[in-house]
Structure formats: structure tokens, C-alpha cells
GROMACS .gro file of C-alpha atoms in nm:
model
  280
    1MET     CA    1  -2.447  -1.044  -0.302
    2LYS     CA    2  -2.100  -0.984  -0.188
    3LYS     CA    3  -1.838  -1.156  -0.408
    4ARG     CA    4  -1.634  -1.418  -0.232
    5ARG     CA    5  -1.261  -1.412  -0.284
    6ASN     CA    6  -1.075  -1.725  -0.368
    7TYR     CA    7  -0.746  -1.643  -0.191
    8SER     CA    8  -0.644  -1.600   0.172
    9GLY     CA    9  -0.411  -1.294   0.125
   10PRO     CA   10  -0.477  -0.933   0.224
   11ASP     CA   11  -0.735  -0.759   0.018
   12ALA     CA   12  -0.741  -0.403  -0.130
   13ALA     CA   13  -0.822  -0.260   0.211
   14GLY     CA   14  -0.507  -0.433   0.365
   15PHE     CA   15  -0.726  -0.683   0.548
   16ASP     CA   16  -0.719  -1.059   0.533
   17SER     CA   17  -1.038  -1.180   0.355
   18GLU     CA   18  -1.312  -1.247   0.614
   19GLU     CA   19  -1.360  -1.595   0.464
   20ARG     CA   20  -1.017  -1.681   0.577
   21PHE     CA   21  -1.151  -1.696   0.935
   22GLU     CA   22  -1.455  -1.901   0.868
   23GLY     CA   23  -1.507  -2.167   1.129
   24ASP     CA   24  -1.313  -1.958   1.401
   25ARG     CA   25  -1.581  -1.915   1.669
   26GLN     CA   26  -1.363  -1.676   1.859
   27PHE     CA   27  -1.343  -1.435   1.549
   28VAL     CA   28  -1.586  -1.142   1.589
   29SER     CA   29  -1.701  -1.041   1.241
   30ALA     CA   30  -1.865  -0.719   1.351
   31LEU     CA   31  -1.548  -0.594   1.497
   32TYR     CA   32  -1.355  -0.698   1.182
   33ARG     CA   33  -1.596  -0.502   0.970
   34GLY     CA   34  -1.570  -0.190   1.180
   35LEU     CA   35  -1.197  -0.187   1.171
   36ARG     CA   36  -1.202  -0.259   0.795
   37LEU     CA   37  -1.420   0.052   0.753
   38LEU     CA   38  -1.176   0.270   0.954
   39ARG     CA   39  -0.886   0.131   0.737
   40CYS     CA   40  -1.062   0.293   0.431
   41PHE     CA   41  -0.977   0.643   0.525
   42ARG     CA   42  -0.665   0.799   0.380
   43PRO     CA   43  -0.465   1.120   0.456
   44SER     CA   44  -0.586   1.267   0.131
   45ASP     CA   45  -0.958   1.239   0.229
   46SER     CA   46  -0.976   1.578   0.385
   47GLY     CA   47  -1.321   1.624   0.272
   48GLY     CA   48  -1.437   1.304   0.440
   49LEU     CA   49  -1.616   0.998   0.284
   50GLY     CA   50  -1.969   0.921   0.232
   51ASN     CA   51  -2.142   0.570   0.294
   52LEU     CA   52  -2.135   0.502  -0.072
   53GLU     CA   53  -1.753   0.572  -0.105
   54LEU     CA   54  -1.686   0.365   0.211
   55ALA     CA   55  -1.886   0.085   0.069
   56GLN     CA   56  -1.695   0.084  -0.249
   57ARG     CA   57  -1.366   0.090  -0.073
   58SER     CA   58  -1.431  -0.169   0.187
   59GLY     CA   59  -1.634  -0.408  -0.026
   60LEU     CA   60  -1.911  -0.419   0.245
   61PRO     CA   61  -2.279  -0.402   0.186
   62ASN     CA   62  -2.434  -0.056   0.192
   63SER     CA   63  -2.667  -0.150   0.486
   64THR     CA   64  -2.366  -0.278   0.683
   65VAL     CA   65  -2.177   0.039   0.618
   66SER     CA   66  -2.473   0.256   0.744
   67ARG     CA   67  -2.492   0.073   1.067
   68LEU     CA   68  -2.111   0.082   1.120
   69THR     CA   69  -2.073   0.460   1.037
   70TYR     CA   70  -2.368   0.522   1.283
   71THR     CA   71  -2.206   0.328   1.562
   72LEU     CA   72  -1.862   0.464   1.511
   73SER     CA   73  -1.999   0.821   1.508
   74LYS     CA   74  -2.186   0.758   1.821
   75LEU     CA   75  -1.854   0.638   1.987
   76GLY     CA   76  -1.652   0.944   1.834
   77TYR     CA   77  -1.441   0.737   1.606
   78LEU     CA   78  -1.611   0.907   1.326
   79ILE     CA   79  -1.745   1.254   1.296
   80TYR     CA   80  -2.043   1.326   1.065
   81ASP     CA   81  -2.069   1.645   0.873
   82GLU     CA   82  -2.436   1.727   0.824
   83ASN     CA   83  -2.355   1.977   0.554
   84ASN     CA   84  -2.204   1.728   0.311
   85GLY     CA   85  -2.321   1.387   0.451
   86ARG     CA   86  -1.969   1.277   0.489
   87TYR     CA   87  -1.765   1.123   0.768
   88ARG     CA   88  -1.413   1.193   0.878
   89MET     CA   89  -1.203   1.030   1.152
   90GLY     CA   90  -1.237   1.151   1.508
   91VAL     CA   91  -0.969   1.214   1.770
   92PRO     CA   92  -1.000   0.866   1.948
   93VAL     CA   93  -0.851   0.722   1.634
   94LEU     CA   94  -0.549   0.941   1.669
   95SER     CA   95  -0.512   0.835   2.033
   96LEU     CA   96  -0.488   0.467   1.914
   97GLY     CA   97  -0.206   0.554   1.665
   98TYR     CA   98  -0.008   0.734   1.936
   99ALA     CA   99  -0.049   0.445   2.179
  100CYS     CA  100   0.091   0.211   1.912
  101LEU     CA  101   0.395   0.446   1.843
  102GLY     CA  102   0.454   0.496   2.223
  103GLY     CA  103   0.484   0.107   2.260
  104MET     CA  104   0.752   0.083   2.008
  105LYS     CA  105   1.082   0.137   2.192
  106ILE     CA  106   1.274   0.069   1.879
  107ARG     CA  107   1.171   0.404   1.748
  108ASP     CA  108   1.356   0.603   2.017
  109THR     CA  109   1.654   0.372   1.972
  110ALA     CA  110   1.676   0.397   1.595
  111GLN     CA  111   1.598   0.770   1.577
  112VAL     CA  112   1.929   0.894   1.679
  113TYR     CA  113   2.112   0.661   1.432
  114MET     CA  114   1.874   0.753   1.140
  115GLN     CA  115   1.922   1.117   1.190
  116GLU     CA  116   2.301   1.078   1.197
  117MET     CA  117   2.291   0.889   0.869
  118ALA     CA  118   2.065   1.139   0.710
  119ASP     CA  119   2.287   1.423   0.812
  120LYS     CA  120   2.600   1.258   0.678
  121SER     CA  121   2.437   1.158   0.356
  122GLY     CA  122   2.362   1.512   0.259
  123GLY     CA  123   2.072   1.692   0.100
  124GLY     CA  124   1.763   1.510  -0.041
  125VAL     CA  125   1.807   1.192   0.168
  126LEU     CA  126   1.527   1.040   0.377
  127VAL     CA  127   1.597   0.751   0.618
  128ALA     CA  128   1.284   0.581   0.748
  129LEU     CA  129   1.170   0.293   0.952
  130GLY     CA  130   0.860   0.117   0.842
  131ALA     CA  131   0.611  -0.154   0.960
  132ARG     CA  132   0.372  -0.362   0.736
  133ASP     CA  133   0.005  -0.261   0.723
  134GLY     CA  134  -0.181  -0.506   0.497
  135LEU     CA  135  -0.033  -0.471   0.160
  136SER     CA  136   0.131  -0.149   0.245
  137MET     CA  137   0.426  -0.023   0.458
  138THR     CA  138   0.365   0.251   0.717
  139TYR     CA  139   0.644   0.483   0.821
  140VAL     CA  140   0.679   0.476   1.194
  141ALA     CA  141   0.993   0.687   1.214
  142CYS     CA  142   1.165   0.929   0.981
  143ALA     CA  143   1.492   1.130   0.961
  144ARG     CA  144   1.577   1.367   0.678
  145SER     CA  145   1.882   1.560   0.582
  146GLU     CA  146   1.883   1.942   0.550
  147GLY     CA  147   1.806   2.073   0.197
  148LEU     CA  148   1.536   2.206  -0.028
  149VAL     CA  149   1.481   1.867  -0.198
  150SER     CA  150   1.349   1.568  -0.010
  151LEU     CA  151   1.072   1.296  -0.045
  152GLN     CA  152   0.747   1.437   0.098
  153LEU     CA  153   0.700   1.147   0.325
  154THR     CA  154   0.662   1.138   0.710
  155VAL     CA  155   0.539   0.928   1.003
  156GLY     CA  156   0.207   0.774   0.897
  157SER     CA  157   0.279   0.774   0.524
  158ARG     CA  158   0.189   0.451   0.352
  159ILE     CA  159   0.367   0.324   0.052
  160SER     CA  160   0.343  -0.007  -0.157
  161LEU     CA  161   0.457  -0.320  -0.009
  162ALA     CA  162   0.502  -0.491  -0.356
  163ARG     CA  163   0.683  -0.206  -0.531
  164SER     CA  164   0.890   0.004  -0.266
  165ALA     CA  165   1.233  -0.066  -0.151
  166ILE     CA  166   1.121  -0.092   0.205
  167GLY     CA  167   0.838  -0.319   0.132
  168ARG     CA  168   1.045  -0.559  -0.064
  169ALA     CA  169   1.301  -0.563   0.196
  170TYR     CA  170   1.032  -0.660   0.446
  171LEU     CA  171   0.924  -0.932   0.218
  172ALA     CA  172   1.287  -1.059   0.197
  173GLY     CA  173   1.297  -1.069   0.574
  174ALA     CA  174   0.967  -1.238   0.623
  175THR     CA  175   0.937  -1.611   0.687
  176GLU     CA  176   0.867  -1.832   0.400
  177GLU     CA  177   0.506  -1.877   0.516
  178GLU     CA  178   0.427  -1.514   0.556
  179ARG     CA  179   0.593  -1.418   0.230
  180SER     CA  180   0.396  -1.685   0.040
  181HIS     CA  181   0.069  -1.555   0.204
  182LEU     CA  182   0.148  -1.191   0.117
  183MET     CA  183   0.255  -1.263  -0.230
  184GLU     CA  184  -0.064  -1.448  -0.284
  185GLY     CA  185  -0.252  -1.117  -0.204
  186ILE     CA  186  -0.018  -0.912  -0.419
  187ARG     CA  187  -0.082  -1.143  -0.718
  188GLU     CA  188  -0.456  -1.102  -0.678
  189ARG     CA  189  -0.422  -0.722  -0.653
  190VAL     CA  190  -0.191  -0.663  -0.952
  191GLY     CA  191  -0.358  -0.914  -1.184
  192PRO     CA  192  -0.207  -1.193  -1.420
  193GLU     CA  193  -0.055  -0.956  -1.675
  194ARG     CA  194   0.161  -0.760  -1.426
  195TRP     CA  195   0.224  -1.047  -1.172
  196PRO     CA  196   0.525  -1.233  -1.351
  197GLN     CA  197   0.737  -0.923  -1.356
  198MET     CA  198   0.637  -0.825  -1.009
  199GLU     CA  199   0.711  -1.175  -0.880
  200ALA     CA  200   1.053  -1.174  -1.052
  201GLU     CA  201   1.134  -0.833  -0.896
  202ILE     CA  202   1.042  -0.945  -0.534
  203HIS     CA  203   1.239  -1.269  -0.573
  204GLU     CA  204   1.535  -1.053  -0.691
  205ALA     CA  205   1.498  -0.849  -0.379
  206VAL     CA  206   1.502  -1.150  -0.165
  207GLU     CA  207   1.825  -1.267  -0.335
  208GLN     CA  208   1.988  -0.924  -0.290
  209VAL     CA  209   1.915  -0.918   0.080
  210ARG     CA  210   2.050  -1.274   0.111
  211THR     CA  211   2.377  -1.198  -0.074
  212LYS     CA  212   2.451  -0.831   0.007
  213GLY     CA  213   2.237  -0.754   0.309
  214PHE     CA  214   2.034  -0.487   0.135
  215TYR     CA  215   1.802  -0.435  -0.161
  216THR     CA  216   1.836  -0.157  -0.420
  217ASN     CA  217   1.542  -0.024  -0.593
  218LEU     CA  218   1.591   0.195  -0.885
  219GLY     CA  219   1.268   0.365  -0.979
  220GLN     CA  220   1.046   0.070  -0.929
  221TRP     CA  221   0.826   0.243  -0.677
  222GLN     CA  222   0.834   0.583  -0.832
  223PRO     CA  223   1.032   0.641  -1.163
  224ASP     CA  224   1.225   0.948  -1.010
  225VAL     CA  225   1.311   0.786  -0.674
  226HIS     CA  226   1.600   0.558  -0.586
  227ALA     CA  227   1.640   0.381  -0.259
  228VAL     CA  228   1.807   0.097  -0.052
  229ALA     CA  229   1.648  -0.097   0.222
  230VAL     CA  230   1.726  -0.360   0.485
  231PRO     CA  231   1.480  -0.585   0.685
  232TYR     CA  232   1.500  -0.568   1.075
  233ARG     CA  233   1.393  -0.831   1.320
  234ALA     CA  234   1.446  -0.736   1.682
  235PRO     CA  235   1.669  -0.962   1.876
  236GLN     CA  236   1.418  -0.992   2.171
  237GLY     CA  237   1.150  -1.114   1.939
  238ASP     CA  238   0.882  -0.884   2.101
  239THR     CA  239   0.875  -0.651   1.798
  240PRO     CA  240   0.710  -0.740   1.466
  241LEU     CA  241   0.929  -0.761   1.162
  242LEU     CA  242   1.021  -0.412   1.033
  243ALA     CA  243   1.247  -0.256   0.764
  244PHE     CA  244   1.472   0.049   0.721
  245ASN     CA  245   1.524   0.244   0.394
  246CYS     CA  246   1.723   0.530   0.276
  247GLY     CA  247   1.609   0.707  -0.036
  248GLY     CA  248   1.572   1.028  -0.229
  249PRO     CA  249   1.547   1.178  -0.579
  250ALA     CA  250   1.705   0.956  -0.844
  251TYR     CA  251   1.936   1.225  -0.973
  252LEU     CA  252   2.102   1.270  -0.629
  253LEU     CA  253   2.132   0.893  -0.558
  254PRO     CA  254   2.273   0.711  -0.849
  255LYS     CA  255   2.304   0.331  -0.849
  256GLN     CA  256   2.690   0.331  -0.759
  257ARG     CA  257   2.627   0.551  -0.460
  258LEU     CA  258   2.357   0.340  -0.333
  259GLU     CA  259   2.557   0.011  -0.396
  260ASP     CA  260   2.885   0.133  -0.264
  261ASP     CA  261   2.790   0.378   0.003
  262LEU     CA  262   2.439   0.400   0.137
  263GLY     CA  263   2.346   0.027   0.125
  264PRO     CA  264   2.648  -0.083   0.344
  265ARG     CA  265   2.584   0.212   0.571
  266LEU     CA  266   2.220   0.133   0.619
  267VAL     CA  267   2.321  -0.237   0.693
  268GLU     CA  268   2.561  -0.098   0.970
  269LEU     CA  269   2.281   0.125   1.092
  270VAL     CA  270   2.051  -0.185   1.143
  271ASN     CA  271   2.333  -0.385   1.315
  272THR     CA  272   2.389  -0.084   1.542
  273VAL     CA  273   2.020  -0.058   1.631
  274SER     CA  274   2.014  -0.437   1.685
  275ARG     CA  275   2.299  -0.427   1.929
  276ALA     CA  276   2.148  -0.132   2.114
  277GLY     CA  277   1.800  -0.303   2.125
  278ALA     CA  278   1.954  -0.603   2.278
  279GLY     CA  279   2.021  -0.407   2.589
  280PHE     CA  280   1.667  -0.338   2.672
   0.00000   0.00000   0.00000
């Protein structure tokens, strides 16, 4: 029997628990489960995933997973490899992703200013724009400076909502209701031992954004990575909450440089993008 969760935040697959929608007669459970299954795939799964692995990642019963993978493969969203009994994503999934990116006008507006900041910041700096995906942030635009050293992240990369600069900036910019909902899911994921410190760090990020306009993350996502981040809400209100960040190797981005230079410049970038976006 599937274990029922006792919280309403996003689960490990990034989806809200299905029980949260109980009683909603418009909610289609079969569609939810199919999308949940697709969300289990990661860029590192080059060899594909079998039904057992998909069941473990999704939390869905084996019999349900078998029916879903069969249906999704018939529609082309999954491709079945008879040699190893594994599935990988098909091209139709990619078309959905590009359709999403194509509908985000903010990407084209921001890209020029992001690249300008990356170029002026020097080697090793990555400037990115991200959107929330469950309990992760997904990069939807990136600009990097020239140089041999840089973070190996690009459009489509997913990083932690709870630990990263861009994720915590997003939480700082969210409404009280959304933040509370997300933090409930984070608490469930990290467990009672790690939660008090995590909660304190997120509240610190909220305070930094309130007082300085940006948040500074010194190795809390990865020990050797420093970054600053700023939440962004489009003036038209037709774009979901996003966040910008600027980061790189810790030895290239000491705290003072982040606080005195890159943080304020990232705030100005966001303000510039906001003014440009208002003209759409």
C-alpha cells in the first residue's frame, strides 16, 4: 500500500502530493501520475530507467508505472530499449520544453543584460535566470564570461531550491502563503535534524533581500561556489516569479566582491530588465 504523506508541500519528485487534491472533481489523477513519471528523468540518466527505478523515484505502484510507461511509449514521449528494458525520453518531451522557453519573453529581454554583466565581471562568472520546478530551480537562461573556469551549468540545469542562492532568493520573493507551502515541503525532505539550520538560513536570505535587495550565498549550495541572487517579478504580472543569480568559484568571488560589487550590479540588472519588460 502506498504510504500517504502528511503534508501538502511538493514531494521528492517535485510534485505536490496527490492527496492535496482529494475532493477536487476536476483533477485528473491519471494525468498527474503520467507527468509525475516524466519528471523522474534526469539529464544524467543517459542509460535510461527501468520500471523498477521509475517506481522508486515516483513513489507510484509498480503496476501503475507499467501502464504509464506503456502508454507514454505508444505516444512517443518515452522510447523503450528492448536490449536493456529501459526507457528514455522521446523527442515530443523536448518540443514541450522549447514551447515553454519560446513563451518566456523575459528570456530575450534579459539575455543581453546578463551577457553584459558576465563579460564585465571577468572569468569564471555565470549569470543565470531561473524558474521554480517543484523543490528545484531550473535555469531558463544563462550567460557566462570568457575563461577556462566556470560553473558547468546551462539552460535546463536544476539546482536546489532550499540551498542555492537563486532558490533562496526565489523564496524571499515569494508570497507568505507560497513560501510557507514550499518550506513545509523542504522540511519534510531534509528531516528534523537538518531543518532548524535550513530554516534559519532561508529566513536570513529573506532578511537580506528585504534589507539589501540581494542574497549572498557562501558555499551553502556547494562548498566551493559563491553566489548572489535577486528575485524578479514581472511588472505585467503575466510571468511567474523568477530569480537571477551571479556565481562562480569561491576563490574568484570573495565575500567582499559579492557584497560591494556583484550584488548591487545584479540588483541594477533586475531593475533594468523590469523597466524594459514594462514596455511589452
